[in-house]
Short mmCIF file of C-alpha atoms and ligand atoms in Angstrom, two decimals:
data_model
loop_
_atom_site.label_atom_id
_atom_site.label_comp_id
_atom_site.label_asym_id
_atom_site.label_seq_id
_atom_site.Cartn_x
_atom_site.Cartn_y
_atom_site.Cartn_z
CA MET G 1 66.52 -70.71 -22.52
CA LYS G 2 64.91 -74.08 -21.91
CA PHE G 3 67.18 -76.67 -20.40
CA GLU G 4 66.87 -79.01 -23.33
CA GLU G 5 68.08 -76.35 -25.74
CA MET G 6 70.86 -75.41 -23.40
CA PHE G 7 71.93 -79.02 -23.11
CA THR G 8 71.86 -79.56 -26.87
CA GLU G 9 73.88 -76.43 -27.37
CA TYR G 10 76.32 -77.65 -24.77
CA LEU G 11 76.69 -81.01 -26.49
CA HIS G 12 77.63 -79.23 -29.69
CA GLY G 13 80.03 -76.89 -27.98
CA ASP G 14 83.78 -76.92 -28.35
CA GLN G 15 84.41 -78.64 -25.01
CA GLU G 16 84.21 -81.91 -26.91
CA ARG G 17 87.88 -81.80 -27.77
CA PHE G 18 88.59 -82.05 -24.05
CA LEU G 19 85.98 -84.66 -23.41
CA ASP G 20 86.48 -87.25 -26.09
CA LYS G 21 85.27 -90.66 -24.97
CA CYS G 22 83.26 -89.14 -22.13
CA SER G 23 79.60 -89.98 -22.43
CA HIS G 24 76.72 -87.76 -21.42
CA VAL G 25 73.26 -88.34 -20.06
CA GLU G 26 71.03 -89.13 -23.03
CA TYR G 27 68.49 -86.53 -22.09
CA LYS G 28 66.73 -86.48 -25.42
CA ARG G 29 66.38 -90.23 -25.68
CA LEU G 30 65.11 -90.55 -22.13
CA LYS G 31 62.58 -87.88 -22.88
CA GLU G 32 61.44 -89.86 -25.91
CA VAL G 33 60.90 -92.88 -23.65
CA LEU G 34 58.68 -90.80 -21.40
CA LYS G 35 56.84 -89.45 -24.39
CA SER G 36 56.05 -92.88 -25.77
CA CYS G 37 55.01 -94.01 -22.30
CA ARG G 38 52.58 -91.14 -22.04
CA SER G 39 51.01 -92.02 -25.36
CA CYS G 40 50.35 -95.66 -24.46
CA LYS G 41 49.31 -94.90 -20.93
CA HIS G 42 45.62 -94.92 -21.65
CA SER G 43 45.50 -98.64 -22.28
CA GLU G 44 43.32 -100.60 -19.87
CA ASN G 45 45.81 -102.28 -17.61
CA SER G 46 48.16 -99.40 -17.25
CA CYS G 47 48.75 -97.86 -13.94
CA SER G 48 47.97 -94.29 -14.70
CA SER G 49 47.65 -91.36 -12.45
CA GLU G 50 44.26 -90.62 -13.96
CA GLN G 51 43.05 -94.00 -12.79
CA GLU G 52 44.37 -93.39 -9.33
CA SER G 53 42.69 -90.05 -9.03
CA ALA G 54 39.49 -91.51 -10.39
CA ASN G 55 39.55 -93.96 -7.52
CA GLY G 56 39.54 -91.02 -5.22
CA ASN G 57 43.04 -91.64 -4.06
CA GLU G 58 43.96 -89.39 -1.19
CA ALA G 59 47.55 -89.11 -2.30
CA LYS G 60 46.60 -86.48 -4.87
CA GLY G 61 46.90 -88.76 -7.84
CA LEU G 62 50.20 -90.30 -6.84
CA CYS G 63 50.82 -93.57 -8.55
CA GLN G 64 50.54 -96.39 -6.06
CA CYS G 65 52.41 -98.78 -8.29
CA GLU G 66 56.03 -99.43 -7.59
CA SER G 67 56.91 -99.11 -11.22
CA CYS G 68 55.70 -98.30 -14.69
CA PRO G 69 55.54 -101.39 -16.93
CA PHE G 70 56.10 -99.38 -20.09
CA CYS G 71 59.24 -97.47 -19.53
CA ASP G 72 61.06 -98.40 -16.36
CA GLN G 73 63.24 -101.01 -17.95
CA LYS G 74 64.47 -98.61 -20.57
CA PHE G 75 64.40 -95.55 -18.39
CA PHE G 76 65.99 -96.38 -15.06
CA THR G 77 68.43 -99.03 -16.23
CA GLU G 78 69.80 -96.70 -18.86
CA LEU G 79 69.87 -93.71 -16.59
CA MET G 80 71.78 -95.63 -13.93
CA LYS G 81 74.33 -96.73 -16.48
CA GLU G 82 74.72 -93.24 -17.90
CA ALA G 83 75.15 -91.70 -14.46
CA SER G 84 77.73 -94.30 -13.60
CA ASP G 85 79.61 -93.61 -16.86
CA VAL G 86 79.58 -89.87 -16.25
CA ALA G 87 80.77 -90.30 -12.66
CA GLY G 88 83.52 -92.69 -13.78
CA CYS G 89 84.72 -90.46 -16.55
CA PHE G 90 84.74 -87.43 -14.26
CA ARG G 91 86.71 -89.29 -11.61
CA ILE G 92 89.36 -90.49 -14.06
CA ARG G 93 89.75 -87.12 -15.74
CA VAL G 94 89.96 -85.08 -12.56
CA ARG G 95 92.37 -87.51 -10.98
CA HIS G 96 94.58 -87.26 -14.03
CA LEU G 97 94.41 -83.47 -14.12
CA LEU G 98 95.17 -83.05 -10.43
CA HIS G 99 97.89 -85.61 -10.50
CA LEU G 100 99.59 -83.49 -13.13
CA HIS G 101 99.12 -80.46 -10.97
CA MET G 102 100.59 -82.10 -7.90
CA ALA G 103 103.41 -83.56 -9.93
CA THR G 104 104.61 -80.23 -11.29
CA GLY G 105 103.11 -79.18 -7.98
CA MET G 106 104.56 -77.74 -4.89
CA GLN G 107 103.38 -74.20 -5.05
CA LYS G 108 106.86 -72.81 -4.50
CA TYR G 109 108.01 -74.16 -7.80
CA ILE G 110 104.95 -72.95 -9.61
CA LYS G 111 105.53 -69.50 -8.26
CA PHE G 112 109.17 -69.63 -9.13
CA LEU G 113 108.83 -71.09 -12.59
CA ARG G 114 105.49 -69.58 -13.35
CA HIS G 115 106.53 -68.25 -16.69
CA CYS G 116 107.63 -71.63 -17.94
CA PHE G 117 104.42 -73.28 -16.82
CA ARG G 118 102.13 -70.50 -17.82
CA ASP G 119 100.63 -72.02 -20.94
CA ASP G 120 100.43 -75.39 -19.33
CA GLN G 121 98.61 -73.93 -16.35
CA GLN G 122 96.12 -72.10 -18.54
CA LEU G 123 95.37 -75.37 -20.27
CA LYS G 124 94.81 -77.14 -16.97
CA LEU G 125 92.49 -74.40 -15.78
CA GLN G 126 90.54 -74.67 -18.98
CA GLU G 127 90.25 -78.42 -18.64
CA GLY G 128 89.15 -77.98 -15.03
CA ARG G 129 86.41 -75.60 -16.08
CA VAL G 130 85.26 -77.99 -18.80
CA LEU G 131 85.08 -80.81 -16.26
CA ILE G 132 83.04 -78.77 -13.81
CA GLN G 133 80.63 -77.85 -16.54
CA TYR G 134 80.49 -81.49 -17.63
CA ILE G 135 79.52 -82.82 -14.23
CA THR G 136 77.14 -79.96 -13.44
CA ILE G 137 75.15 -80.05 -16.63
CA ASN G 138 74.81 -83.82 -16.51
CA ALA G 139 73.69 -83.67 -12.88
CA ILE G 140 71.05 -81.11 -13.83
CA ALA G 141 69.97 -83.27 -16.76
CA ILE G 142 69.42 -86.19 -14.39
CA ARG G 143 67.46 -84.06 -11.95
CA LYS G 144 65.28 -82.65 -14.71
CA ILE G 145 64.54 -85.95 -16.39
CA LEU G 146 63.58 -87.57 -13.09
CA LYS G 147 61.23 -84.70 -12.35
CA LYS G 148 59.73 -85.22 -15.76
CA TYR G 149 59.32 -88.91 -15.03
CA ASP G 150 57.37 -88.13 -11.88
CA LYS G 151 55.26 -85.59 -13.68
CA VAL G 152 54.35 -88.02 -16.47
CA HIS G 153 53.60 -90.88 -14.09
CA GLY G 154 52.25 -88.87 -11.20
CA SER G 155 54.62 -90.88 -9.03
CA THR G 156 57.52 -90.35 -6.68
CA ASN G 157 59.57 -93.10 -8.29
CA GLY G 158 61.86 -90.56 -9.90
CA GLU G 159 62.58 -88.94 -6.59
CA ASN G 160 63.10 -92.36 -5.00
CA PHE G 161 65.50 -93.24 -7.75
CA ARG G 162 67.67 -90.33 -6.66
CA SER G 163 68.09 -91.91 -3.25
CA LYS G 164 69.02 -95.15 -4.97
CA MET G 165 71.67 -93.27 -6.91
CA ARG G 166 72.91 -91.69 -3.72
CA ALA G 167 73.20 -95.14 -2.16
CA LYS G 168 75.32 -96.24 -5.12
CA HIS G 169 77.46 -93.12 -4.78
CA LEU G 170 76.30 -91.78 -8.10
CA GLU G 171 75.07 -88.44 -6.83
CA LEU G 172 77.28 -86.55 -9.25
CA LEU G 173 77.54 -83.30 -7.35
CA GLN G 174 78.60 -85.07 -4.17
CA SER G 175 81.75 -86.42 -5.76
CA PRO G 176 84.84 -85.73 -3.66
CA TRP G 177 86.60 -84.99 -6.95
CA LEU G 178 84.42 -81.92 -7.32
CA ILE G 179 85.72 -80.65 -3.98
CA GLU G 180 89.24 -81.43 -5.09
CA LEU G 181 88.68 -79.51 -8.29
CA GLY G 182 87.37 -76.54 -6.31
CA ALA G 183 90.41 -76.61 -4.07
CA PHE G 184 92.60 -76.84 -7.17
CA PHE G 185 91.07 -73.65 -8.58
CA MET G 186 91.51 -71.83 -5.32
CA ASN G 187 95.07 -73.04 -4.96
CA ILE G 188 95.93 -71.75 -8.40
CA ARG G 189 94.14 -68.50 -7.71
CA GLY G 190 96.25 -68.17 -4.59
CA SER G 191 99.44 -68.64 -6.52
CA ASN G 192 98.37 -66.36 -9.33
CA ALA G 193 98.21 -62.61 -9.15
CA GLU G 194 95.44 -62.35 -11.69
CA ARG G 195 92.16 -64.02 -10.86
CA SER G 196 91.58 -67.02 -12.96
CA GLN G 197 88.14 -67.22 -14.41
CA GLY G 198 86.24 -70.21 -13.10
CA SER G 199 87.73 -70.04 -9.65
CA ASN G 200 85.16 -67.41 -8.73
CA GLN G 201 82.64 -70.20 -8.82
CA TYR G 202 84.12 -71.48 -5.59
CA SER G 203 84.53 -69.86 -2.23
CA PHE G 204 85.92 -71.07 1.01
CA ASP G 205 85.04 -69.92 4.52
CA PHE G 206 87.20 -71.17 7.30
CA ASP G 207 86.12 -68.68 9.95
CA ALA G 208 82.42 -69.47 9.89
CA ALA G 209 80.80 -71.51 12.65
CA ARG G 210 81.59 -74.53 10.54
CA PRO G 211 84.15 -74.55 7.73
CA VAL G 212 82.54 -74.77 4.31
CA MET G 213 83.43 -74.73 0.66
CA THR G 214 80.72 -73.28 -1.53
CA MET G 215 80.27 -73.84 -5.23
CA SER G 216 77.81 -71.92 -7.35
CA LEU G 217 76.15 -73.86 -10.11
CA LEU G 218 74.85 -72.93 -13.51
CA GLU G 219 71.37 -72.04 -12.38
CA SER G 220 72.46 -69.71 -9.58
CA ALA G 221 71.95 -72.53 -7.12
CA GLU G 222 74.67 -73.13 -4.57
CA LEU G 223 76.21 -76.27 -3.20
CA GLU G 224 77.85 -76.40 0.17
CA TYR G 225 80.48 -78.85 1.31
CA ASP G 226 81.00 -79.13 5.02
CA LEU G 227 84.67 -79.52 5.85
CA THR G 228 84.17 -80.62 9.45
CA CYS G 229 85.50 -84.00 10.51
CA ALA G 230 82.69 -85.82 12.31
CA ILE G 231 85.17 -87.51 14.63
CA CYS G 232 87.34 -84.70 15.99
CA LEU G 233 84.65 -82.10 15.17
CA ASP G 234 87.32 -79.78 13.78
CA THR G 235 88.25 -78.77 10.24
CA VAL G 236 89.59 -81.82 8.42
CA PHE G 237 93.34 -82.22 8.38
CA ASN G 238 95.14 -84.41 5.84
CA PRO G 239 91.65 -85.35 4.68
CA TYR G 240 90.34 -88.48 3.06
CA ALA G 241 86.92 -88.93 1.48
CA LEU G 242 85.45 -92.40 1.97
CA SER G 243 83.48 -93.74 -0.94
CA CYS G 244 80.22 -92.81 0.78
CA GLY G 245 81.42 -89.21 0.39
CA HIS G 246 82.10 -88.43 4.05
CA LEU G 247 85.29 -86.55 4.84
CA PHE G 248 87.62 -87.30 7.74
CA CYS G 249 91.11 -86.53 8.89
CA LYS G 250 93.40 -89.41 8.02
CA LEU G 251 94.18 -90.23 11.64
CA CYS G 252 90.53 -90.00 12.65
CA ALA G 253 89.45 -92.35 9.88
CA ARG G 254 92.24 -94.72 10.75
CA SER G 255 91.24 -94.89 14.39
CA ALA G 256 87.60 -95.37 13.37
CA ALA G 257 88.65 -98.38 11.32
CA SER G 258 90.87 -99.62 14.22
CA MET G 259 93.98 -99.69 12.08
CA MET G 260 97.69 -99.77 12.86
CA ILE G 261 99.64 -96.56 12.40
CA PHE G 262 101.66 -97.70 9.43
CA GLN G 263 98.69 -99.04 7.49
CA GLY G 264 97.22 -97.04 4.65
CA LEU G 265 93.48 -96.38 4.84
CA LYS G 266 92.82 -98.50 1.79
CA ALA G 267 94.00 -101.54 3.72
CA ALA G 268 91.11 -101.26 6.19
CA SER G 269 89.00 -104.33 6.77
CA PRO G 270 86.09 -104.56 4.32
CA ASN G 271 83.84 -104.72 7.38
CA ALA G 272 85.04 -101.37 8.69
CA LYS G 273 82.19 -98.89 8.61
CA CYS G 274 81.96 -95.16 7.97
CA PRO G 275 81.46 -93.56 11.40
CA VAL G 276 78.75 -91.28 10.01
CA CYS G 277 76.56 -93.37 7.70
CA ARG G 278 77.63 -96.81 8.97
CA GLU G 279 78.19 -98.10 5.46
CA ALA G 280 80.76 -100.90 5.23
CA GLY G 281 83.53 -101.30 2.67
CA VAL G 282 84.00 -97.58 2.08
CA TYR G 283 87.72 -97.45 2.81
CA ALA G 284 89.10 -99.39 -0.15
CA ASN G 285 88.31 -96.64 -2.65
CA SER G 286 88.85 -93.70 -0.36
CA VAL G 287 90.28 -90.56 -1.94
CA HIS G 288 93.23 -88.71 -0.46
CA MET G 289 92.22 -85.06 -0.82
CA LEU G 290 95.60 -83.56 -1.65
CA GLU G 291 94.33 -80.31 -3.16
CA LEU G 292 92.03 -79.69 -0.22
CA ASN G 293 94.89 -80.29 2.14
CA LEU G 294 97.04 -77.83 0.21
CA LEU G 295 94.24 -75.28 0.34
CA LEU G 296 93.95 -75.61 4.11
CA LYS G 297 97.69 -75.40 4.45
CA ASN G 298 97.78 -72.14 2.47
CA ARG G 299 94.67 -70.50 3.87
CA CYS G 300 94.69 -71.60 7.49
CA LYS G 301 98.41 -71.63 8.14
CA GLU G 302 98.31 -71.50 11.95
CA TYR G 303 95.64 -74.13 12.27
CA TRP G 304 97.32 -76.41 9.79
CA LYS G 305 100.65 -76.16 11.58
CA GLU G 306 99.03 -76.89 14.92
CA ARG G 307 97.36 -79.97 13.52
CA MET G 308 100.53 -81.17 11.85
CA ILE G 309 102.45 -81.01 15.13
CA ALA G 310 99.61 -82.82 16.89
CA GLU G 311 99.50 -85.47 14.18
CA ARG G 312 103.23 -86.11 14.44
CA ALA G 313 103.02 -86.39 18.22
CA GLU G 314 100.13 -88.83 17.89
CA ILE G 315 102.02 -90.96 15.40
CA VAL G 316 105.07 -91.09 17.67
CA LYS G 317 102.85 -92.04 20.61
CA GLN G 318 101.09 -94.79 18.68
CA TYR G 319 104.37 -96.07 17.35
CA LYS G 320 105.80 -96.26 20.86
CA GLU G 321 102.74 -98.13 22.06
CA TYR G 322 103.10 -100.52 19.20
CA CYS G 323 106.81 -101.10 19.91
CA ASP G 324 106.12 -101.63 23.62
CA PHE G 325 103.48 -104.13 22.74
CA GLN G 326 105.80 -105.96 20.36
CA THR G 327 108.56 -106.07 22.99
CA LYS G 328 106.20 -107.42 25.62
CA TYR G 329 104.94 -109.99 23.21
CA ALA G 330 108.48 -111.05 22.29
CA ILE G 331 109.50 -111.33 25.94
CA GLY G 332 106.37 -113.29 26.76
CA HIS G 333 107.09 -115.56 23.84
CA GLN G 334 110.67 -116.19 25.03
CA LEU G 335 109.47 -116.97 28.54
CA LEU G 336 107.13 -119.57 27.12
CA LEU G 337 110.03 -121.19 25.35
ZN1 ZN X 1 56.03 -95.03 -17.96
ZN1 ZN X 2 89.25 -85.47 12.48
ZN1 ZN X 3 79.70 -92.24 5.21
#
């Protein structure tokens, strides 16, 4: 089936009752924009690929212009807005769903009271599946329409636009909430005897050379999320995702931002940079990955315990240092008086 048909079918599917008020990428309309651009392209002052190739351009007909005067305004501005809407909607919905899970949470209770929660849990799983499908199909729509843009214009602007989206954290499939959702499915699968459909999409390998979570997408493509902390070079513990998407242990991120032990990550200075990509201001909207942490706790029990003990020891040590410093400061202050 062609993607466009698949997408149209999807838009008319019954997931809509879960997704009211969530917007989608306007694939059809964007395609219309490209179509009308193609038809007016032959005018004299247009920057067309044909012209470029006629000039014997070495770049195999690549458009040398930065932009297309006919459709960029409509095309990229709208696409950016749509991607941002989809990402926003996904974030809000997943956060809500997982908050509910954590609230009724604590796996022990779920196990114990499973029968009471059964229907509720099924509903959550269904919503989770709908959300994964929502983000995936919209991400594919964006990829396809940008490819189409480049094909029509003979340019690489579409591809470049993807890096722009990445820079604005709108790369939909890199959302930390997608990792959280994957961990949520695997956590539920762990607490459920029967395999829940949809969780098979995700797998988790802790014993590999580097720990990864894998998610298979609609078109048999796979996405891999590296769960290594770039600071301690171990599997993340009590992880946070900064808004650039990079994952760190809480303590590692805190030391990278030179923060006090009792400060939450969100209180980091706006100048504090991500240790990997050096982007500033990525702490304020960091995401505490509770589901991922629960997954690691359940699947890598020994490791998790080890790290927890180490974390506690580190906190005590830092706290002592802080107290010593305060005492010295107080004494010094008194002496001055
Ligand atoms: Zn155009
Ligand atoms: Zn770390
Ligand atoms: Zn980063």
